[in-house]
């Protein structure tokens, strides 16, 4: 589980092991304002899709999340996708924009600080230990592997 405040300090995002991320407005934190979900696979589907056997990797859900600006949340899930969500737009809270697809479930995301954002804005690691460096901006073009 991961918990992150937005840069503006108004929102808090919580990564959960059920492959969902909750976003709260801290001014009214009784119920989430968004529930963002990655694709959830059954244990058999996870074993087939990612060639896993006998592990608990399918139960990790959203392993990591982070903010790119105050209204853009980025999550990494057990579906192997890094997804971008615009919390300022009313949506059905499903799907998000897949900005990257990894070979395995996402284990970790790292966001460069301001001084390095122009060179290495997003780094992702998967459950097998592979590291991916993406050239990504908050625009609609998505990400590309460097």
mmCIF file of C-alpha atoms in Angstrom:
data_model
loop_
_atom_site.group_PDB
_atom_site.id
_atom_site.type_symbol
_atom_site.label_atom_id
_atom_site.label_comp_id
_atom_site.label_asym_id
_atom_site.label_seq_id
_atom_site.Cartn_x
_atom_site.Cartn_y
_atom_site.Cartn_z
ATOM 1 C CA UNK A 1 0.000 0.000 0.000
ATOM 2 C CA UNK A 2 1.179 3.512 -0.824
ATOM 3 C CA UNK A 3 -0.208 6.861 0.331
ATOM 4 C CA UNK A 4 0.697 10.182 -1.312
ATOM 5 C CA UNK A 5 -0.434 13.784 -0.864
ATOM 6 C CA UNK A 6 -0.905 15.815 -4.045
ATOM 7 C CA UNK A 7 1.597 18.652 -4.566
ATOM 8 C CA UNK A 8 -1.139 21.211 -3.796
ATOM 9 C CA UNK A 9 -1.907 19.428 -0.511
ATOM 10 C CA UNK A 10 -5.634 19.166 -1.259
ATOM 11 C CA UNK A 11 -5.842 15.500 -2.263
ATOM 12 C CA UNK A 12 -4.593 12.254 -0.837
ATOM 13 C CA UNK A 13 -4.276 9.072 -2.924
ATOM 14 C CA UNK A 14 -4.186 5.592 -1.433
ATOM 15 C CA UNK A 15 -3.032 2.496 -3.349
ATOM 16 C CA UNK A 16 -4.846 -0.685 -2.352
ATOM 17 C CA UNK A 17 -4.176 -4.378 -2.805
ATOM 18 C CA UNK A 18 -7.527 -4.862 -4.596
ATOM 19 C CA UNK A 19 -6.044 -3.118 -7.680
ATOM 20 C CA UNK A 20 -7.829 0.165 -6.928
ATOM 21 C CA UNK A 21 -6.632 3.604 -5.888
ATOM 22 C CA UNK A 22 -8.779 5.882 -3.761
ATOM 23 C CA UNK A 23 -8.538 9.671 -4.024
ATOM 24 C CA UNK A 24 -9.841 11.839 -1.196
ATOM 25 C CA UNK A 25 -10.272 15.584 -0.930
ATOM 26 C CA UNK A 26 -8.880 16.229 2.555
ATOM 27 C CA UNK A 27 -11.448 18.990 3.099
ATOM 28 C CA UNK A 28 -14.151 16.293 3.078
ATOM 29 C CA UNK A 29 -12.434 12.960 3.586
ATOM 30 C CA UNK A 30 -15.442 10.899 4.662
ATOM 31 C CA UNK A 31 -15.851 9.233 1.258
ATOM 32 C CA UNK A 32 -13.478 8.977 -1.707
ATOM 33 C CA UNK A 33 -14.072 11.385 -4.564
ATOM 34 C CA UNK A 34 -12.644 8.825 -7.017
ATOM 35 C CA UNK A 35 -12.075 5.077 -7.047
ATOM 36 C CA UNK A 36 -9.705 4.281 -9.898
ATOM 37 C CA UNK A 37 -9.364 0.635 -10.889
ATOM 38 C CA UNK A 38 -6.850 -1.311 -12.910
ATOM 39 C CA UNK A 39 -7.897 -4.530 -14.634
ATOM 40 C CA UNK A 40 -8.280 -7.318 -12.109
ATOM 41 C CA UNK A 41 -7.326 -10.821 -13.201
ATOM 42 C CA UNK A 42 -8.141 -14.114 -11.556
ATOM 43 C CA UNK A 43 -5.215 -16.124 -10.173
ATOM 44 C CA UNK A 44 -5.365 -18.448 -13.227
ATOM 45 C CA UNK A 45 -5.406 -15.490 -15.633
ATOM 46 C CA UNK A 46 -2.408 -13.930 -13.857
ATOM 47 C CA UNK A 47 -0.485 -17.203 -14.089
ATOM 48 C CA UNK A 48 -1.281 -17.475 -17.797
ATOM 49 C CA UNK A 49 -0.658 -13.814 -18.652
ATOM 50 C CA UNK A 50 2.573 -13.432 -16.702
ATOM 51 C CA UNK A 51 3.758 -17.079 -16.629
ATOM 52 C CA UNK A 52 3.658 -17.142 -12.825
ATOM 53 C CA UNK A 53 3.357 -20.291 -10.799
ATOM 54 C CA UNK A 54 2.615 -20.688 -7.127
ATOM 55 C CA UNK A 55 3.346 -17.119 -6.006
ATOM 56 C CA UNK A 56 1.271 -14.403 -4.422
ATOM 57 C CA UNK A 57 2.099 -11.836 -7.076
ATOM 58 C CA UNK A 58 -1.507 -11.525 -8.255
ATOM 59 C CA UNK A 59 -2.593 -10.161 -4.885
ATOM 60 C CA UNK A 60 -0.305 -7.110 -4.828
ATOM 61 C CA UNK A 61 -2.827 -4.809 -6.516
ATOM 62 C CA UNK A 62 -1.615 -1.252 -7.039
ATOM 63 C CA UNK A 63 1.918 -1.345 -5.725
ATOM 64 C CA UNK A 64 2.775 2.310 -6.136
ATOM 65 C CA UNK A 65 1.353 5.660 -7.140
ATOM 66 C CA UNK A 66 2.458 9.245 -7.479
ATOM 67 C CA UNK A 67 1.431 12.675 -8.613
ATOM 68 C CA UNK A 68 2.499 14.529 -11.749
ATOM 69 C CA UNK A 69 1.074 17.945 -10.977
ATOM 70 C CA UNK A 70 -1.899 18.521 -8.703
ATOM 71 C CA UNK A 71 -4.560 16.886 -10.903
ATOM 72 C CA UNK A 72 -2.716 13.958 -12.494
ATOM 73 C CA UNK A 73 -2.356 10.710 -10.575
ATOM 74 C CA UNK A 74 -0.178 7.893 -11.942
ATOM 75 C CA UNK A 75 -0.657 4.321 -10.709
ATOM 76 C CA UNK A 76 1.111 1.017 -11.354
ATOM 77 C CA UNK A 77 -0.951 -2.145 -11.024
ATOM 78 C CA UNK A 78 -0.960 -5.907 -11.116
ATOM 79 C CA UNK A 79 -2.204 -5.727 -14.711
ATOM 80 C CA UNK A 80 1.282 -4.584 -15.766
ATOM 81 C CA UNK A 81 0.041 -1.127 -16.733
ATOM 82 C CA UNK A 82 1.101 2.314 -15.620
ATOM 83 C CA UNK A 83 -2.035 4.439 -15.835
ATOM 84 C CA UNK A 84 -2.679 8.161 -15.745
ATOM 85 C CA UNK A 85 -5.839 9.588 -14.177
ATOM 86 C CA UNK A 86 -7.084 13.174 -14.361
ATOM 87 C CA UNK A 87 -8.805 13.783 -11.040
ATOM 88 C CA UNK A 88 -10.176 17.155 -12.155
ATOM 89 C CA UNK A 89 -12.494 15.582 -14.730
ATOM 90 C CA UNK A 90 -15.674 13.748 -13.823
ATOM 91 C CA UNK A 91 -15.318 10.225 -15.217
ATOM 92 C CA UNK A 92 -16.731 6.785 -14.702
ATOM 93 C CA UNK A 93 -13.475 6.144 -12.819
ATOM 94 C CA UNK A 94 -12.591 3.218 -15.041
ATOM 95 C CA UNK A 95 -9.646 2.567 -17.294
ATOM 96 C CA UNK A 96 -7.532 5.656 -17.006
ATOM 97 C CA UNK A 97 -5.043 6.191 -19.807
ATOM 98 C CA UNK A 98 -2.452 3.428 -20.047
ATOM 99 C CA UNK A 99 0.806 5.320 -20.528
ATOM 100 C CA UNK A 100 3.036 2.246 -20.278
ATOM 101 C CA UNK A 101 2.737 -1.532 -20.341
ATOM 102 C CA UNK A 102 5.323 -3.640 -18.567
ATOM 103 C CA UNK A 103 6.109 -7.314 -19.126
ATOM 104 C CA UNK A 104 5.096 -8.166 -15.539
ATOM 105 C CA UNK A 105 2.976 -6.580 -12.770
ATOM 106 C CA UNK A 106 4.278 -3.183 -11.659
ATOM 107 C CA UNK A 107 6.339 -3.375 -8.465
ATOM 108 C CA UNK A 108 7.469 0.238 -8.134
ATOM 109 C CA UNK A 109 7.241 3.676 -9.731
ATOM 110 C CA UNK A 110 9.691 6.510 -9.263
ATOM 111 C CA UNK A 111 9.183 10.092 -10.331
ATOM 112 C CA UNK A 112 12.126 12.400 -10.962
ATOM 113 C CA UNK A 113 12.389 15.574 -8.940
ATOM 114 C CA UNK A 114 12.173 18.929 -10.699
ATOM 115 C CA UNK A 115 15.896 19.017 -11.520
ATOM 116 C CA UNK A 116 15.841 15.695 -13.425
ATOM 117 C CA UNK A 117 12.273 15.618 -14.767
ATOM 118 C CA UNK A 118 13.410 16.671 -18.241
ATOM 119 C CA UNK A 119 15.718 13.613 -18.479
ATOM 120 C CA UNK A 120 14.072 10.802 -16.489
ATOM 121 C CA UNK A 121 10.498 11.722 -15.633
ATOM 122 C CA UNK A 122 9.181 8.220 -14.879
ATOM 123 C CA UNK A 123 10.955 5.005 -13.927
ATOM 124 C CA UNK A 124 9.060 1.750 -13.357
ATOM 125 C CA UNK A 125 10.139 -1.637 -12.066
ATOM 126 C CA UNK A 126 8.290 -4.916 -12.540
ATOM 127 C CA UNK A 127 7.955 -8.027 -10.354
ATOM 128 C CA UNK A 128 10.807 -9.754 -12.190
ATOM 129 C CA UNK A 129 13.262 -6.948 -11.414
ATOM 130 C CA UNK A 130 13.266 -5.318 -14.858
ATOM 131 C CA UNK A 131 13.615 -1.513 -14.877
ATOM 132 C CA UNK A 132 11.930 0.717 -17.471
ATOM 133 C CA UNK A 133 12.759 4.400 -18.019
ATOM 134 C CA UNK A 134 10.029 6.354 -19.772
ATOM 135 C CA UNK A 135 10.074 9.655 -21.579
ATOM 136 C CA UNK A 136 6.724 10.951 -20.462
ATOM 137 C CA UNK A 137 5.001 14.282 -20.051
ATOM 138 C CA UNK A 138 1.570 15.026 -18.667
ATOM 139 C CA UNK A 139 0.327 15.608 -22.236
ATOM 140 C CA UNK A 140 -1.869 13.170 -24.139
ATOM 141 C CA UNK A 141 0.908 11.488 -26.124
ATOM 142 C CA UNK A 142 1.522 8.823 -23.489
ATOM 143 C CA UNK A 143 4.949 7.473 -22.687
ATOM 144 C CA UNK A 144 7.731 5.927 -24.650
ATOM 145 C CA UNK A 145 10.471 3.630 -23.435
ATOM 146 C CA UNK A 146 13.932 5.196 -23.496
#
